[in-house]
Amino acid sequence: MEFLLILLILGVSCFILGVKLEAIITAVVFLICLVPALMALMFAVCLLLLIGAKRCPASFTRFQTNKKGKFATAFYTIDGREYPCIFPAESTRLKRLYRTDKTYRVLLSRRIGRVYDRFALTTCILGLISSLLMTGVLIFVFTSF
């Protein structure tokens, strides 16, 4: 929210300082197209990190909130060592989705020391597809004017 307020203040300041309205609108359109493109890049990098990842049996251990973040992350134990998931845990029906009595198949990326559970893998694939589609649609819409 603060980011949008800063952008609004910058836009109004540029308008007051005499920047042409077309230039401000072009910058806004560029930023609108840049956001899903950066999201697509992030999901593509997450999928590239899967290269060399090893499929391992793991057991869910616990949730822990990261010191830097606000969201709980699932931790899995593989060969006696605990690894966090690359994305935050699903927030709905936690006890039903993450069970300690079940063995899960996860992808372990030793390079970054994180695991991809089924939810993280689904997030990467669907996030990449949807952000690429969103970027394409926005570029099509804004270039057709």
mmCIF file of N, CA and C in Angstrom:
data_model
loop_
_atom_site.group_PDB
_atom_site.id
_atom_site.type_symbol
_atom_site.label_atom_id
_atom_site.label_comp_id
_atom_site.label_asym_id
_atom_site.label_seq_id
_atom_site.Cartn_x
_atom_site.Cartn_y
_atom_site.Cartn_z
ATOM 1 N N MET A 1 0.817 -1.185 0.000
ATOM 2 C CA MET A 1 0.000 0.000 0.000
ATOM 3 C C MET A 1 0.866 1.256 0.000
ATOM 4 N N GLU A 2 1.922 1.223 0.780
ATOM 5 C CA GLU A 2 2.817 2.374 0.819
ATOM 6 C C GLU A 2 3.471 2.596 -0.535
ATOM 7 N N PHE A 3 3.757 1.494 -1.223
ATOM 8 C CA PHE A 3 4.382 1.572 -2.536
ATOM 9 C C PHE A 3 3.473 2.316 -3.519
ATOM 10 N N LEU A 4 2.180 2.024 -3.481
ATOM 11 C CA LEU A 4 1.235 2.703 -4.364
ATOM 12 C C LEU A 4 1.121 4.185 -4.027
ATOM 13 N N LEU A 5 1.161 4.507 -2.738
ATOM 14 C CA LEU A 5 1.115 5.905 -2.327
ATOM 15 C C LEU A 5 2.350 6.665 -2.821
ATOM 16 N N ILE A 6 3.507 6.028 -2.734
ATOM 17 C CA ILE A 6 4.742 6.657 -3.226
ATOM 18 C C ILE A 6 4.659 6.877 -4.732
ATOM 19 N N LEU A 7 4.145 5.877 -5.461
ATOM 20 C CA LEU A 7 4.001 6.038 -6.910
ATOM 21 C C LEU A 7 3.030 7.158 -7.256
ATOM 22 N N LEU A 8 1.953 7.268 -6.507
ATOM 23 C CA LEU A 8 0.990 8.334 -6.739
ATOM 24 C C LEU A 8 1.618 9.701 -6.496
ATOM 25 N N ILE A 9 2.358 9.829 -5.416
ATOM 26 C CA ILE A 9 3.038 11.097 -5.105
ATOM 27 C C ILE A 9 4.054 11.441 -6.194
ATOM 28 N N LEU A 10 4.794 10.421 -6.668
ATOM 29 C CA LEU A 10 5.757 10.660 -7.749
ATOM 30 C C LEU A 10 5.057 11.105 -9.029
ATOM 31 N N GLY A 11 3.935 10.457 -9.349
ATOM 32 C CA GLY A 11 3.190 10.827 -10.556
ATOM 33 C C GLY A 11 2.655 12.245 -10.483
ATOM 34 N N VAL A 12 2.080 12.608 -9.356
ATOM 35 C CA VAL A 12 1.557 13.967 -9.188
ATOM 36 C C VAL A 12 2.704 14.982 -9.210
ATOM 37 N N SER A 13 3.817 14.651 -8.585
ATOM 38 C CA SER A 13 4.974 15.558 -8.586
ATOM 39 C C SER A 13 5.503 15.757 -10.000
ATOM 40 N N CYS A 14 5.590 14.688 -10.781
ATOM 41 C CA CYS A 14 6.048 14.813 -12.167
ATOM 42 C C CYS A 14 5.096 15.672 -12.980
ATOM 43 N N PHE A 15 3.794 15.501 -12.745
ATOM 44 C CA PHE A 15 2.800 16.297 -13.466
ATOM 45 C C PHE A 15 2.933 17.774 -13.107
ATOM 46 N N ILE A 16 3.136 18.065 -11.834
ATOM 47 C CA ILE A 16 3.285 19.458 -11.390
ATOM 48 C C ILE A 16 4.562 20.068 -11.950
ATOM 49 N N LEU A 17 5.632 19.253 -12.057
ATOM 50 C CA LEU A 17 6.904 19.756 -12.573
ATOM 51 C C LEU A 17 6.920 19.903 -14.087
ATOM 52 N N GLY A 18 5.840 19.506 -14.749
ATOM 53 C CA GLY A 18 5.745 19.744 -16.184
ATOM 54 C C GLY A 18 6.016 18.553 -17.073
ATOM 55 N N VAL A 19 6.119 17.370 -16.511
ATOM 56 C CA VAL A 19 6.301 16.183 -17.344
ATOM 57 C C VAL A 19 4.996 15.941 -18.092
ATOM 58 N N LYS A 20 5.111 15.585 -19.377
ATOM 59 C CA LYS A 20 3.915 15.387 -20.189
ATOM 60 C C LYS A 20 3.089 14.223 -19.654
ATOM 61 N N LEU A 21 1.789 14.364 -19.771
ATOM 62 C CA LEU A 21 0.866 13.340 -19.293
ATOM 63 C C LEU A 21 1.083 12.016 -20.022
ATOM 64 N N GLU A 22 1.429 12.078 -21.315
ATOM 65 C CA GLU A 22 1.684 10.853 -22.076
ATOM 66 C C GLU A 22 2.866 10.079 -21.500
ATOM 67 N N ALA A 23 3.895 10.793 -21.058
ATOM 68 C CA ALA A 23 5.068 10.139 -20.477
ATOM 69 C C ALA A 23 4.715 9.473 -19.150
ATOM 70 N N ILE A 24 3.874 10.112 -18.354
ATOM 71 C CA ILE A 24 3.454 9.536 -17.067
ATOM 72 C C ILE A 24 2.611 8.293 -17.308
ATOM 73 N N ILE A 25 1.690 8.367 -18.279
ATOM 74 C CA ILE A 25 0.844 7.215 -18.591
ATOM 75 C C ILE A 25 1.689 6.064 -19.141
ATOM 76 N N THR A 26 2.668 6.370 -19.975
ATOM 77 C CA THR A 26 3.562 5.340 -20.508
ATOM 78 C C THR A 26 4.341 4.664 -19.388
ATOM 79 N N ALA A 27 4.802 5.446 -18.425
ATOM 80 C CA ALA A 27 5.530 4.866 -17.292
ATOM 81 C C ALA A 27 4.624 3.968 -16.454
ATOM 82 N N VAL A 28 3.374 4.371 -16.251
ATOM 83 C CA VAL A 28 2.425 3.564 -15.488
ATOM 84 C C VAL A 28 2.139 2.255 -16.219
ATOM 85 N N VAL A 29 1.939 2.328 -17.529
ATOM 86 C CA VAL A 29 1.687 1.114 -18.326
ATOM 87 C C VAL A 29 2.899 0.191 -18.271
ATOM 88 N N PHE A 30 4.086 0.763 -18.364
ATOM 89 C CA PHE A 30 5.308 -0.030 -18.277
ATOM 90 C C PHE A 30 5.394 -0.753 -16.929
ATOM 91 N N LEU A 31 5.092 -0.048 -15.851
ATOM 92 C CA LEU A 31 5.126 -0.675 -14.526
ATOM 93 C C LEU A 31 4.064 -1.764 -14.386
ATOM 94 N N ILE A 32 2.892 -1.530 -14.975
ATOM 95 C CA ILE A 32 1.833 -2.533 -14.907
ATOM 96 C C ILE A 32 2.265 -3.806 -15.643
ATOM 97 N N CYS A 33 2.957 -3.666 -16.753
ATOM 98 C CA CYS A 33 3.444 -4.834 -17.505
ATOM 99 C C CYS A 33 4.678 -5.457 -16.861
ATOM 100 N N LEU A 34 5.450 -4.662 -16.149
ATOM 101 C CA LEU A 34 6.678 -5.161 -15.540
ATOM 102 C C LEU A 34 6.411 -6.104 -14.372
ATOM 103 N N VAL A 35 5.374 -5.846 -13.606
ATOM 104 C CA VAL A 35 5.096 -6.656 -12.414
ATOM 105 C C VAL A 35 4.853 -8.130 -12.763
ATOM 106 N N PRO A 36 3.921 -8.459 -13.676
ATOM 107 C CA PRO A 36 3.762 -9.882 -13.989
ATOM 108 C C PRO A 36 4.969 -10.477 -14.709
ATOM 109 N N ALA A 37 5.719 -9.661 -15.442
ATOM 110 C CA ALA A 37 6.929 -10.170 -16.091
ATOM 111 C C ALA A 37 7.970 -10.563 -15.041
ATOM 112 N N LEU A 38 8.108 -9.757 -13.998
ATOM 113 C CA LEU A 38 9.037 -10.103 -12.915
ATOM 114 C C LEU A 38 8.553 -11.314 -12.129
ATOM 115 N N MET A 39 7.233 -11.445 -11.990
ATOM 116 C CA MET A 39 6.686 -12.640 -11.341
ATOM 117 C C MET A 39 7.018 -13.884 -12.164
ATOM 118 N N ALA A 40 6.870 -13.793 -13.485
ATOM 119 C CA ALA A 40 7.205 -14.916 -14.363
ATOM 120 C C ALA A 40 8.681 -15.264 -14.239
ATOM 121 N N LEU A 41 9.530 -14.260 -14.144
ATOM 122 C CA LEU A 41 10.962 -14.502 -13.978
ATOM 123 C C LEU A 41 11.249 -15.210 -12.659
ATOM 124 N N MET A 42 10.577 -14.786 -11.587
ATOM 125 C CA MET A 42 10.781 -15.431 -10.285
ATOM 126 C C MET A 42 10.368 -16.897 -10.328
ATOM 127 N N PHE A 43 9.196 -17.188 -10.919
ATOM 128 C CA PHE A 43 8.745 -18.571 -10.991
ATOM 129 C C PHE A 43 9.638 -19.398 -11.912
ATOM 130 N N ALA A 44 10.155 -18.794 -12.973
ATOM 131 C CA ALA A 44 11.076 -19.504 -13.866
ATOM 132 C C ALA A 44 12.370 -19.853 -13.137
ATOM 133 N N VAL A 45 12.873 -18.930 -12.332
ATOM 134 C CA VAL A 45 14.081 -19.213 -11.544
ATOM 135 C C VAL A 45 13.815 -20.333 -10.544
ATOM 136 N N CYS A 46 12.649 -20.307 -9.915
ATOM 137 C CA CYS A 46 12.301 -21.381 -8.973
ATOM 138 C C CYS A 46 12.252 -22.730 -9.672
ATOM 139 N N LEU A 47 11.728 -22.755 -10.883
ATOM 140 C CA LEU A 47 11.699 -24.016 -11.628
ATOM 141 C C LEU A 47 13.090 -24.418 -12.104
ATOM 142 N N LEU A 48 13.937 -23.461 -12.441
ATOM 143 C CA LEU A 48 15.312 -23.777 -12.833
ATOM 144 C C LEU A 48 16.109 -24.354 -11.668
ATOM 145 N N LEU A 49 15.773 -23.927 -10.468
ATOM 146 C CA LEU A 49 16.451 -24.481 -9.297
ATOM 147 C C LEU A 49 16.113 -25.955 -9.089
ATOM 148 N N LEU A 50 15.068 -26.416 -9.760
ATOM 149 C CA LEU A 50 14.713 -27.832 -9.669
ATOM 150 C C LEU A 50 15.671 -28.723 -10.451
ATOM 151 N N ILE A 51 16.435 -28.113 -11.366
ATOM 152 C CA ILE A 51 17.414 -28.902 -12.111
ATOM 153 C C ILE A 51 18.450 -29.417 -11.113
ATOM 154 N N GLY A 52 18.584 -30.678 -11.065
ATOM 155 C CA GLY A 52 19.508 -31.284 -10.113
ATOM 156 C C GLY A 52 18.886 -31.592 -8.774
ATOM 157 N N ALA A 53 17.620 -31.247 -8.597
ATOM 158 C CA ALA A 53 16.940 -31.581 -7.343
ATOM 159 C C ALA A 53 16.684 -33.084 -7.315
ATOM 160 N N LYS A 54 16.731 -33.627 -6.133
ATOM 161 C CA LYS A 54 16.609 -35.076 -5.963
ATOM 162 C C LYS A 54 15.287 -35.393 -5.266
ATOM 163 N N ARG A 55 14.574 -36.363 -5.809
ATOM 164 C CA ARG A 55 13.316 -36.796 -5.195
ATOM 165 C C ARG A 55 13.661 -37.653 -3.981
ATOM 166 N N CYS A 56 13.119 -37.263 -2.834
ATOM 167 C CA CYS A 56 13.433 -37.942 -1.576
ATOM 168 C C CYS A 56 12.161 -38.174 -0.774
ATOM 169 N N PRO A 57 12.126 -39.254 -0.009
ATOM 170 C CA PRO A 57 11.031 -39.403 0.949
ATOM 171 C C PRO A 57 11.310 -38.509 2.155
ATOM 172 N N ALA A 58 10.283 -37.836 2.626
ATOM 173 C CA ALA A 58 10.449 -36.908 3.742
ATOM 174 C C ALA A 58 9.234 -36.984 4.640
ATOM 175 N N SER A 59 9.450 -36.616 5.880
ATOM 176 C CA SER A 59 8.326 -36.533 6.807
ATOM 177 C C SER A 59 8.192 -35.086 7.266
ATOM 178 N N PHE A 60 6.948 -34.642 7.312
ATOM 179 C CA PHE A 60 6.672 -33.282 7.766
ATOM 180 C C PHE A 60 6.973 -33.193 9.253
ATOM 181 N N THR A 61 7.656 -32.119 9.652
ATOM 182 C CA THR A 61 8.027 -31.960 11.052
ATOM 183 C C THR A 61 7.216 -30.892 11.757
ATOM 184 N N ARG A 62 7.257 -29.661 11.213
ATOM 185 C CA ARG A 62 6.648 -28.548 11.946
ATOM 186 C C ARG A 62 6.485 -27.356 11.015
ATOM 187 N N PHE A 63 5.845 -26.335 11.564
ATOM 188 C CA PHE A 63 5.759 -25.020 10.925
ATOM 189 C C PHE A 63 6.596 -24.048 11.727
ATOM 190 N N GLN A 64 7.225 -23.128 11.036
ATOM 191 C CA GLN A 64 7.959 -22.073 11.720
ATOM 192 C C GLN A 64 7.879 -20.808 10.889
ATOM 193 N N THR A 65 7.660 -19.693 11.554
ATOM 194 C CA THR A 65 7.633 -18.409 10.872
ATOM 195 C C THR A 65 9.059 -17.911 10.712
ATOM 196 N N ASN A 66 9.379 -17.511 9.503
ATOM 197 C CA ASN A 66 10.706 -17.003 9.201
ATOM 198 C C ASN A 66 10.945 -15.695 9.945
ATOM 199 N N LYS A 67 12.175 -15.436 10.340
ATOM 200 C CA LYS A 67 12.500 -14.198 11.060
ATOM 201 C C LYS A 67 12.241 -12.970 10.200
ATOM 202 N N LYS A 68 12.456 -13.091 8.893
ATOM 203 C CA LYS A 68 12.274 -11.959 7.988
ATOM 204 C C LYS A 68 10.845 -11.825 7.493
ATOM 205 N N GLY A 69 10.083 -12.896 7.540
ATOM 206 C CA GLY A 69 8.751 -12.876 6.952
ATOM 207 C C GLY A 69 7.642 -12.996 7.970
ATOM 208 N N LYS A 70 6.416 -13.039 7.447
ATOM 209 C CA LYS A 70 5.238 -13.131 8.297
ATOM 210 C C LYS A 70 4.554 -14.480 8.178
ATOM 211 N N PHE A 71 4.964 -15.291 7.217
ATOM 212 C CA PHE A 71 4.242 -16.503 6.911
ATOM 213 C C PHE A 71 4.970 -17.734 7.446
ATOM 214 N N ALA A 72 4.184 -18.722 7.829
ATOM 215 C CA ALA A 72 4.741 -19.969 8.340
ATOM 216 C C ALA A 72 5.234 -20.828 7.179
ATOM 217 N N THR A 73 6.364 -21.469 7.394
ATOM 218 C CA THR A 73 6.958 -22.353 6.408
ATOM 219 C C THR A 73 6.948 -23.768 6.946
ATOM 220 N N ALA A 74 6.658 -24.720 6.072
ATOM 221 C CA ALA A 74 6.678 -26.129 6.459
ATOM 222 C C ALA A 74 8.116 -26.635 6.458
ATOM 223 N N PHE A 75 8.450 -27.446 7.447
ATOM 224 C CA PHE A 75 9.769 -28.058 7.533
ATOM 225 C C PHE A 75 9.619 -29.564 7.373
ATOM 226 N N TYR A 76 10.525 -30.154 6.600
ATOM 227 C CA TYR A 76 10.522 -31.588 6.360
ATOM 228 C C TYR A 76 11.851 -32.180 6.820
ATOM 229 N N THR A 77 11.811 -33.404 7.309
ATOM 230 C CA THR A 77 13.024 -34.110 7.721
ATOM 231 C C THR A 77 13.382 -35.140 6.663
ATOM 232 N N ILE A 78 14.623 -35.039 6.181
ATOM 233 C CA ILE A 78 15.158 -35.979 5.197
ATOM 234 C C ILE A 78 16.493 -36.478 5.734
ATOM 235 N N ASP A 79 16.594 -37.792 5.927
ATOM 236 C CA ASP A 79 17.819 -38.421 6.444
ATOM 237 C C ASP A 79 18.312 -37.763 7.726
ATOM 238 N N GLY A 80 17.419 -37.445 8.626
ATOM 239 C CA GLY A 80 17.784 -36.881 9.914
ATOM 240 C C GLY A 80 18.075 -35.396 9.916
ATOM 241 N N ARG A 81 17.980 -34.744 8.770
ATOM 242 C CA ARG A 81 18.245 -33.312 8.681
ATOM 243 C C ARG A 81 16.971 -32.590 8.260
ATOM 244 N N GLU A 82 16.749 -31.412 8.843
ATOM 245 C CA GLU A 82 15.531 -30.666 8.594
ATOM 246 C C GLU A 82 15.755 -29.614 7.509
ATOM 247 N N TYR A 83 14.810 -29.545 6.563
ATOM 248 C CA TYR A 83 14.875 -28.581 5.468
ATOM 249 C C TYR A 83 13.565 -27.802 5.390
ATOM 250 N N PRO A 84 13.630 -26.484 5.159
ATOM 251 C CA PRO A 84 12.398 -25.709 4.978
ATOM 252 C C PRO A 84 11.922 -25.818 3.534
ATOM 253 N N CYS A 85 10.644 -25.596 3.350
ATOM 254 C CA CYS A 85 10.066 -25.544 2.013
ATOM 255 C C CYS A 85 10.419 -24.192 1.393
ATOM 256 N N ILE A 86 10.469 -24.149 0.084
ATOM 257 C CA ILE A 86 10.873 -22.920 -0.593
ATOM 258 C C ILE A 86 9.803 -21.833 -0.506
ATOM 259 N N PHE A 87 8.530 -22.233 -0.414
ATOM 260 C CA PHE A 87 7.432 -21.281 -0.299
ATOM 261 C C PHE A 87 6.750 -21.427 1.051
ATOM 262 N N PRO A 88 6.011 -20.421 1.475
ATOM 263 C CA PRO A 88 5.249 -20.537 2.727
ATOM 264 C C PRO A 88 4.212 -21.658 2.636
ATOM 265 N N ALA A 89 3.802 -22.144 3.791
ATOM 266 C CA ALA A 89 2.833 -23.231 3.851
ATOM 267 C C ALA A 89 1.448 -22.740 3.437
ATOM 268 N N GLU A 90 0.653 -23.673 2.954
ATOM 269 C CA GLU A 90 -0.739 -23.355 2.643
ATOM 270 C C GLU A 90 -1.423 -22.937 3.941
ATOM 271 N N SER A 91 -2.249 -21.923 3.863
ATOM 272 C CA SER A 91 -2.819 -21.378 5.098
ATOM 273 C C SER A 91 -4.149 -22.003 5.487
ATOM 274 N N THR A 92 -4.762 -22.737 4.596
ATOM 275 C CA THR A 92 -6.058 -23.334 4.917
ATOM 276 C C THR A 92 -5.901 -24.816 5.230
ATOM 277 N N ARG A 93 -6.618 -25.271 6.200
ATOM 278 C CA ARG A 93 -6.662 -26.684 6.597
ATOM 279 C C ARG A 93 -5.269 -27.276 6.803
ATOM 280 N N LEU A 94 -4.477 -26.607 7.610
ATOM 281 C CA LEU A 94 -3.096 -27.026 7.815
ATOM 282 C C LEU A 94 -2.981 -28.451 8.349
ATOM 283 N N LYS A 95 -3.794 -28.793 9.321
ATOM 284 C CA LYS A 95 -3.689 -30.116 9.943
ATOM 285 C C LYS A 95 -4.070 -31.225 8.975
ATOM 286 N N ARG A 96 -4.923 -30.910 8.036
ATOM 287 C CA ARG A 96 -5.340 -31.926 7.074
ATOM 288 C C ARG A 96 -4.338 -32.069 5.928
ATOM 289 N N LEU A 97 -3.723 -30.972 5.511
ATOM 290 C CA LEU A 97 -2.781 -31.009 4.396
ATOM 291 C C LEU A 97 -1.391 -31.468 4.807
ATOM 292 N N TYR A 98 -0.972 -31.104 5.985
ATOM 293 C CA TYR A 98 0.367 -31.456 6.478
ATOM 294 C C TYR A 98 0.195 -32.384 7.673
ATOM 295 N N ARG A 99 0.516 -33.644 7.472
ATOM 296 C CA ARG A 99 0.346 -34.627 8.551
ATOM 297 C C ARG A 99 1.701 -35.208 8.924
ATOM 298 N N THR A 100 1.931 -35.351 10.213
ATOM 299 C CA THR A 100 3.214 -35.862 10.687
ATOM 300 C C THR A 100 3.319 -37.378 10.578
ATOM 301 N N ASP A 101 2.203 -38.071 10.433
ATOM 302 C CA ASP A 101 2.232 -39.529 10.379
ATOM 303 C C ASP A 101 2.378 -40.073 8.956
ATOM 304 N N LYS A 102 2.585 -39.203 7.985
ATOM 305 C CA LYS A 102 2.633 -39.608 6.591
ATOM 306 C C LYS A 102 3.992 -39.275 5.991
ATOM 307 N N THR A 103 4.461 -40.121 5.077
ATOM 308 C CA THR A 103 5.708 -39.861 4.366
ATOM 309 C C THR A 103 5.373 -39.218 3.025
ATOM 310 N N TYR A 104 6.041 -38.126 2.720
ATOM 311 C CA TYR A 104 5.801 -37.379 1.485
ATOM 312 C C TYR A 104 6.986 -37.539 0.552
ATOM 313 N N ARG A 105 6.725 -37.393 -0.737
ATOM 314 C CA ARG A 105 7.792 -37.362 -1.739
ATOM 315 C C ARG A 105 8.034 -35.892 -2.074
ATOM 316 N N VAL A 106 9.209 -35.404 -1.760
ATOM 317 C CA VAL A 106 9.557 -34.011 -2.028
ATOM 318 C C VAL A 106 10.789 -33.963 -2.906
ATOM 319 N N LEU A 107 11.025 -32.818 -3.503
ATOM 320 C CA LEU A 107 12.231 -32.599 -4.292
ATOM 321 C C LEU A 107 13.183 -31.746 -3.472
ATOM 322 N N LEU A 108 14.361 -32.285 -3.206
ATOM 323 C CA LEU A 108 15.352 -31.593 -2.388
ATOM 324 C C LEU A 108 16.383 -30.941 -3.283
ATOM 325 N N SER A 109 16.521 -29.631 -3.159
ATOM 326 C CA SER A 109 17.560 -28.888 -3.861
ATOM 327 C C SER A 109 18.667 -28.602 -2.853
ATOM 328 N N ARG A 110 19.707 -29.383 -2.910
ATOM 329 C CA ARG A 110 20.818 -29.205 -1.964
ATOM 330 C C ARG A 110 21.563 -27.897 -2.208
ATOM 331 N N ARG A 111 21.484 -27.397 -3.424
ATOM 332 C CA ARG A 111 22.164 -26.148 -3.764
ATOM 333 C C ARG A 111 21.670 -24.985 -2.912
ATOM 334 N N ILE A 112 20.358 -24.937 -2.664
ATOM 335 C CA ILE A 112 19.811 -23.849 -1.859
ATOM 336 C C ILE A 112 19.341 -24.323 -0.487
ATOM 337 N N GLY A 113 19.386 -25.628 -0.253
ATOM 338 C CA GLY A 113 18.998 -26.164 1.047
ATOM 339 C C GLY A 113 17.508 -26.053 1.331
ATOM 340 N N ARG A 114 16.693 -26.202 0.304
ATOM 341 C CA ARG A 114 15.241 -26.103 0.430
ATOM 342 C C ARG A 114 14.583 -27.285 -0.265
ATOM 343 N N VAL A 115 13.347 -27.555 0.127
ATOM 344 C CA VAL A 115 12.581 -28.603 -0.529
ATOM 345 C C VAL A 115 11.396 -27.996 -1.271
ATOM 346 N N TYR A 116 10.968 -28.713 -2.278
ATOM 347 C CA TYR A 116 9.748 -28.392 -3.014
ATOM 348 C C TYR A 116 8.753 -29.490 -2.695
ATOM 349 N N ASP A 117 7.719 -29.149 -1.939
ATOM 350 C CA ASP A 117 6.666 -30.129 -1.704
ATOM 351 C C ASP A 117 5.651 -30.010 -2.839
ATOM 352 N N ARG A 118 4.583 -30.766 -2.766
ATOM 353 C CA ARG A 118 3.599 -30.756 -3.856
ATOM 354 C C ARG A 118 2.954 -29.387 -4.029
ATOM 355 N N PHE A 119 2.791 -28.659 -2.953
ATOM 356 C CA PHE A 119 2.178 -27.333 -3.044
ATOM 357 C C PHE A 119 3.137 -26.325 -3.680
ATOM 358 N N ALA A 120 4.415 -26.412 -3.355
ATOM 359 C CA ALA A 120 5.410 -25.508 -3.936
ATOM 360 C C ALA A 120 5.576 -25.778 -5.425
ATOM 361 N N LEU A 121 5.567 -27.043 -5.803
ATOM 362 C CA LEU A 121 5.689 -27.393 -7.212
ATOM 363 C C LEU A 121 4.486 -26.893 -8.003
ATOM 364 N N THR A 122 3.300 -27.058 -7.445
ATOM 365 C CA THR A 122 2.088 -26.562 -8.087
ATOM 366 C C THR A 122 2.120 -25.042 -8.187
ATOM 367 N N THR A 123 2.583 -24.375 -7.135
ATOM 368 C CA THR A 123 2.683 -22.916 -7.148
ATOM 369 C C THR A 123 3.635 -22.447 -8.239
ATOM 370 N N CYS A 124 4.775 -23.108 -8.391
ATOM 371 C CA CYS A 124 5.745 -22.727 -9.419
ATOM 372 C C CYS A 124 5.162 -22.869 -10.821
ATOM 373 N N ILE A 125 4.544 -24.003 -11.089
ATOM 374 C CA ILE A 125 4.026 -24.256 -12.432
ATOM 375 C C ILE A 125 2.859 -23.333 -12.754
ATOM 376 N N LEU A 126 1.868 -23.284 -11.871
ATOM 377 C CA LEU A 126 0.711 -22.424 -12.131
ATOM 378 C C LEU A 126 1.079 -20.945 -12.101
ATOM 379 N N GLY A 127 2.012 -20.566 -11.227
ATOM 380 C CA GLY A 127 2.453 -19.171 -11.172
ATOM 381 C C GLY A 127 3.148 -18.746 -12.440
ATOM 382 N N LEU A 128 3.996 -19.622 -13.001
ATOM 383 C CA LEU A 128 4.685 -19.297 -14.246
ATOM 384 C C LEU A 128 3.681 -19.169 -15.394
ATOM 385 N N ILE A 129 2.777 -20.126 -15.493
ATOM 386 C CA ILE A 129 1.785 -20.090 -16.577
ATOM 387 C C ILE A 129 0.907 -18.843 -16.466
ATOM 388 N N SER A 130 0.379 -18.581 -15.276
ATOM 389 C CA SER A 130 -0.533 -17.442 -15.131
ATOM 390 C C SER A 130 0.182 -16.106 -15.299
ATOM 391 N N SER A 131 1.394 -15.976 -14.807
ATOM 392 C CA SER A 131 2.086 -14.701 -14.963
ATOM 393 C C SER A 131 2.519 -14.468 -16.411
ATOM 394 N N LEU A 132 2.886 -15.537 -17.135
ATOM 395 C CA LEU A 132 3.188 -15.373 -18.561
ATOM 396 C C LEU A 132 1.941 -14.988 -19.345
ATOM 397 N N LEU A 133 0.819 -15.625 -19.029
ATOM 398 C CA LEU A 133 -0.435 -15.263 -19.688
ATOM 399 C C LEU A 133 -0.831 -13.822 -19.376
ATOM 400 N N MET A 134 -0.689 -13.429 -18.120
ATOM 401 C CA MET A 134 -1.033 -12.069 -17.725
ATOM 402 C C MET A 134 -0.135 -11.055 -18.430
ATOM 403 N N THR A 135 1.145 -11.348 -18.523
ATOM 404 C CA THR A 135 2.068 -10.453 -19.219
ATOM 405 C C THR A 135 1.696 -10.341 -20.692
ATOM 406 N N GLY A 136 1.415 -11.468 -21.316
ATOM 407 C CA GLY A 136 1.031 -11.454 -22.731
ATOM 408 C C GLY A 136 -0.248 -10.682 -22.980
ATOM 409 N N VAL A 137 -1.243 -10.887 -22.137
ATOM 410 C CA VAL A 137 -2.511 -10.176 -22.295
ATOM 411 C C VAL A 137 -2.315 -8.675 -22.102
ATOM 412 N N LEU A 138 -1.554 -8.291 -21.085
ATOM 413 C CA LEU A 138 -1.327 -6.855 -20.852
ATOM 414 C C LEU A 138 -0.565 -6.215 -22.002
ATOM 415 N N ILE A 139 0.436 -6.897 -22.507
ATOM 416 C CA ILE A 139 1.189 -6.347 -23.635
ATOM 417 C C ILE A 139 0.287 -6.238 -24.859
ATOM 418 N N PHE A 140 -0.544 -7.252 -25.106
ATOM 419 C CA PHE A 140 -1.469 -7.209 -26.225
ATOM 420 C C PHE A 140 -2.457 -6.052 -26.083
ATOM 421 N N VAL A 141 -3.018 -5.900 -24.897
ATOM 422 C CA VAL A 141 -4.017 -4.860 -24.667
ATOM 423 C C VAL A 141 -3.386 -3.475 -24.820
ATOM 424 N N PHE A 142 -2.225 -3.273 -24.236
ATOM 425 C CA PHE A 142 -1.630 -1.942 -24.270
ATOM 426 C C PHE A 142 -0.997 -1.599 -25.607
ATOM 427 N N THR A 143 -0.603 -2.596 -26.405
ATOM 428 C CA THR A 143 -0.041 -2.290 -27.726
ATOM 429 C C THR A 143 -1.116 -2.163 -28.791
ATOM 430 N N SER A 144 -2.340 -2.572 -28.487
ATOM 431 C CA SER A 144 -3.402 -2.476 -29.482
ATOM 432 C C SER A 144 -4.042 -1.088 -29.537
ATOM 433 N N PHE A 145 -3.664 -0.211 -28.649
ATOM 434 C CA PHE A 145 -4.230 1.147 -28.650
ATOM 435 C C PHE A 145 -3.542 2.007 -29.665
#
